[in-house]
Amino acid sequence: MQTDFAADQEYMGLALQEAEKAAQLGEVPIGAVIVRDGEVIARAHNLRETEKNALGHAELLAIDRACKALGGWRLTRCTLYVTLEPCTMCAGAIVNARLPRVVFGARDPRAGACGSVCSLFDMPLGHRPALTQGVREEECRAILSQFFQQLRKKK
């Protein structure tokens, strides 16, 4: 799958906008965008606290919306942009949705399943998405750092 540096930057910017929406709700600021053939088909941000649901990860919500938009569970020809490295649950959903490419910003040394803690995409699961990491990494890391600093100040 061909990559385009400028497009990756632009779409990660949209994911960062979603992360900002999450932060405004008091959610961990993670945003996700799914693009197919140059068109944004789904956007989402974390809603775990708002919805009181462990499945409220930005990636899962974006995958759900993309499946509904496309009328099927196979997200071929799509790219997922997410501000933080996916966890094992989200990486599993990415594999099962057959997303051919994932682009993330910041690494997650505590729960990242795309190289930080484990590499789910390297396992023999029948589908292995291409991975691009570190896109707008400093911005993605900064929004998370600011959020947790503010949270600690409140406590």
CSV table of C-alpha atoms in Angstrom, one decimal:
chain,number,residue,atom,x,y,z
A,1,MET,CA,0.0,0.0,0.0
A,2,GLN,CA,1.5,3.3,-1.1
A,3,THR,CA,2.1,5.9,1.6
A,4,ASP,CA,2.0,9.7,1.2
A,5,PHE,CA,3.9,11.7,3.8
A,6,ALA,CA,1.7,14.9,3.4
A,7,ALA,CA,-1.5,12.8,3.5
A,8,ASP,CA,-0.3,11.0,6.7
A,9,GLN,CA,0.4,14.4,8.3
A,10,GLU,CA,-3.0,15.8,7.3
A,11,TYR,CA,-5.0,12.8,8.5
A,12,MET,CA,-3.1,12.6,11.7
A,13,GLY,CA,-4.1,16.2,12.2
A,14,LEU,CA,-7.7,15.1,12.0
A,15,ALA,CA,-7.1,12.4,14.6
A,16,LEU,CA,-5.5,15.0,16.8
A,17,GLN,CA,-8.7,17.1,16.5
A,18,GLU,CA,-10.6,14.1,17.7
A,19,ALA,CA,-8.2,13.7,20.6
A,20,GLU,CA,-8.9,17.3,21.6
A,21,LYS,CA,-12.7,16.5,21.6
A,22,ALA,CA,-11.9,13.6,24.0
A,23,ALA,CA,-9.9,15.9,26.3
A,24,GLN,CA,-12.7,18.4,26.5
A,25,LEU,CA,-15.0,15.6,27.7
A,26,GLY,CA,-12.4,14.6,30.4
A,27,GLU,CA,-11.5,11.5,28.4
A,28,VAL,CA,-8.0,10.3,27.7
A,29,PRO,CA,-7.2,12.3,24.6
A,30,ILE,CA,-7.0,9.7,21.9
A,31,GLY,CA,-8.4,10.2,18.4
A,32,ALA,CA,-8.8,8.0,15.4
A,33,VAL,CA,-9.7,8.6,11.7
A,34,ILE,CA,-10.3,6.0,9.0
A,35,VAL,CA,-9.6,7.0,5.4
A,36,ARG,CA,-10.5,5.1,2.2
A,37,ASP,CA,-9.4,6.2,-1.2
A,38,GLY,CA,-8.6,9.7,0.1
A,39,GLU,CA,-12.0,10.1,1.8
A,40,VAL,CA,-12.5,10.2,5.6
A,41,ILE,CA,-15.2,7.6,6.3
A,42,ALA,CA,-15.1,7.6,10.1
A,43,ARG,CA,-13.9,9.7,13.0
A,44,ALA,CA,-13.9,8.9,16.7
A,45,HIS,CA,-12.4,9.7,20.1
A,46,ASN,CA,-12.2,7.9,23.4
A,47,LEU,CA,-15.6,7.7,25.2
A,48,ARG,CA,-14.8,5.1,27.9
A,49,GLU,CA,-15.7,7.4,30.8
A,50,THR,CA,-18.6,9.1,29.1
A,51,GLU,CA,-20.2,5.9,28.0
A,52,LYS,CA,-19.1,3.9,31.0
A,53,ASN,CA,-17.9,1.2,28.6
A,54,ALA,CA,-14.5,-0.5,28.4
A,55,LEU,CA,-15.0,-0.8,24.6
A,56,GLY,CA,-15.1,3.0,24.2
A,57,HIS,CA,-11.6,3.2,22.6
A,58,ALA,CA,-11.2,5.6,19.7
A,59,GLU,CA,-10.0,2.8,17.4
A,60,LEU,CA,-13.0,0.5,18.1
A,61,LEU,CA,-15.5,3.3,17.7
A,62,ALA,CA,-13.9,4.4,14.4
A,63,ILE,CA,-13.9,0.8,13.1
A,64,ASP,CA,-17.6,0.4,14.1
A,65,ARG,CA,-18.5,3.6,12.3
A,66,ALA,CA,-16.5,2.7,9.2
A,67,CYS,CA,-18.1,-0.7,9.0
A,68,LYS,CA,-21.5,0.9,9.1
A,69,ALA,CA,-20.6,3.5,6.6
A,70,LEU,CA,-19.3,0.9,4.1
A,71,GLY,CA,-21.9,-1.7,4.9
A,72,GLY,CA,-19.5,-4.5,5.8
A,73,TRP,CA,-16.9,-5.7,8.3
A,74,ARG,CA,-14.0,-5.8,5.9
A,75,LEU,CA,-12.2,-2.5,5.8
A,76,THR,CA,-10.0,-3.2,2.8
A,77,ARG,CA,-8.4,-0.2,1.1
A,78,CYS,CA,-8.7,1.7,4.4
A,79,THR,CA,-6.1,3.3,6.6
A,80,LEU,CA,-6.5,3.9,10.3
A,81,TYR,CA,-4.9,7.0,11.8
A,82,VAL,CA,-4.7,7.0,15.6
A,83,THR,CA,-2.8,9.3,18.0
A,84,LEU,CA,-1.6,6.6,20.3
A,85,GLU,CA,-0.3,3.1,19.5
A,86,PRO,CA,-3.2,0.6,19.7
A,87,CYS,CA,-3.6,-1.7,22.7
A,88,THR,CA,-4.0,-5.5,22.2
A,89,MET,CA,-7.8,-5.2,22.1
A,90,CYS,CA,-7.7,-2.5,19.4
A,91,ALA,CA,-4.9,-4.3,17.5
A,92,GLY,CA,-7.1,-7.5,17.5
A,93,ALA,CA,-10.0,-5.5,16.1
A,94,ILE,CA,-7.7,-4.0,13.4
A,95,VAL,CA,-6.6,-7.5,12.3
A,96,ASN,CA,-10.2,-8.8,12.3
A,97,ALA,CA,-11.4,-5.8,10.3
A,98,ARG,CA,-8.7,-6.5,7.7
A,99,LEU,CA,-7.4,-3.0,7.8
A,100,PRO,CA,-4.4,-3.0,5.5
A,101,ARG,CA,-2.6,-0.1,7.1
A,102,VAL,CA,-2.3,1.6,10.5
A,103,VAL,CA,-0.6,4.9,11.2
A,104,PHE,CA,0.0,6.0,14.8
A,105,GLY,CA,1.6,9.0,16.5
A,106,ALA,CA,2.9,8.3,20.0
A,107,ARG,CA,4.2,4.9,21.3
A,108,ASP,CA,2.4,3.5,24.4
A,109,PRO,CA,5.1,1.9,26.6
A,110,ARG,CA,2.5,0.5,29.0
A,111,ALA,CA,0.0,-1.1,26.7
A,112,GLY,CA,1.1,-0.7,23.0
A,113,ALA,CA,0.6,-3.8,20.9
A,114,CYS,CA,2.4,-2.6,17.8
A,115,GLY,CA,6.0,-2.9,19.1
A,116,SER,CA,6.1,-1.3,22.6
A,117,VAL,CA,4.8,-4.2,24.8
A,118,CYS,CA,4.2,-6.8,22.1
A,119,SER,CA,3.8,-6.9,18.3
A,120,LEU,CA,0.4,-8.3,17.5
A,121,PHE,CA,0.7,-7.5,13.8
A,122,ASP,CA,3.8,-9.7,13.7
A,123,MET,CA,2.0,-12.8,14.9
A,124,PRO,CA,0.8,-15.4,12.4
A,125,LEU,CA,-2.9,-14.3,12.5
A,126,GLY,CA,-3.7,-14.5,8.8
A,127,HIS,CA,-3.7,-10.7,8.3
A,128,ARG,CA,-0.8,-8.4,8.9
A,129,PRO,CA,-1.4,-4.6,8.6
A,130,ALA,CA,1.4,-2.4,7.4
A,131,LEU,CA,2.5,-0.1,10.2
A,132,THR,CA,3.7,3.5,10.1
A,133,GLN,CA,4.6,5.0,13.4
A,134,GLY,CA,5.8,8.3,14.8
A,135,VAL,CA,3.6,10.6,12.6
A,136,ARG,CA,3.3,13.9,14.4
A,137,GLU,CA,4.6,12.0,17.4
A,138,GLU,CA,5.5,15.1,19.5
A,139,GLU,CA,2.0,16.6,19.2
A,140,CYS,CA,0.4,13.2,20.0
A,141,ARG,CA,2.6,12.8,23.0
A,142,ALA,CA,2.1,16.4,24.2
A,143,ILE,CA,-1.7,16.2,24.2
A,144,LEU,CA,-1.5,13.1,26.4
A,145,SER,CA,1.1,14.6,28.7
A,146,GLN,CA,-0.9,17.8,29.2
A,147,PHE,CA,-4.0,15.9,30.0
A,148,PHE,CA,-2.4,13.8,32.7
A,149,GLN,CA,-0.5,16.8,34.2
A,150,GLN,CA,-3.9,18.6,34.5
A,151,LEU,CA,-5.5,15.5,36.0
A,152,ARG,CA,-2.7,15.2,38.6
A,153,LYS,CA,-3.2,18.9,39.5
A,154,LYS,CA,-6.9,18.3,40.1
A,155,LYS,CA,-6.2,15.5,42.6
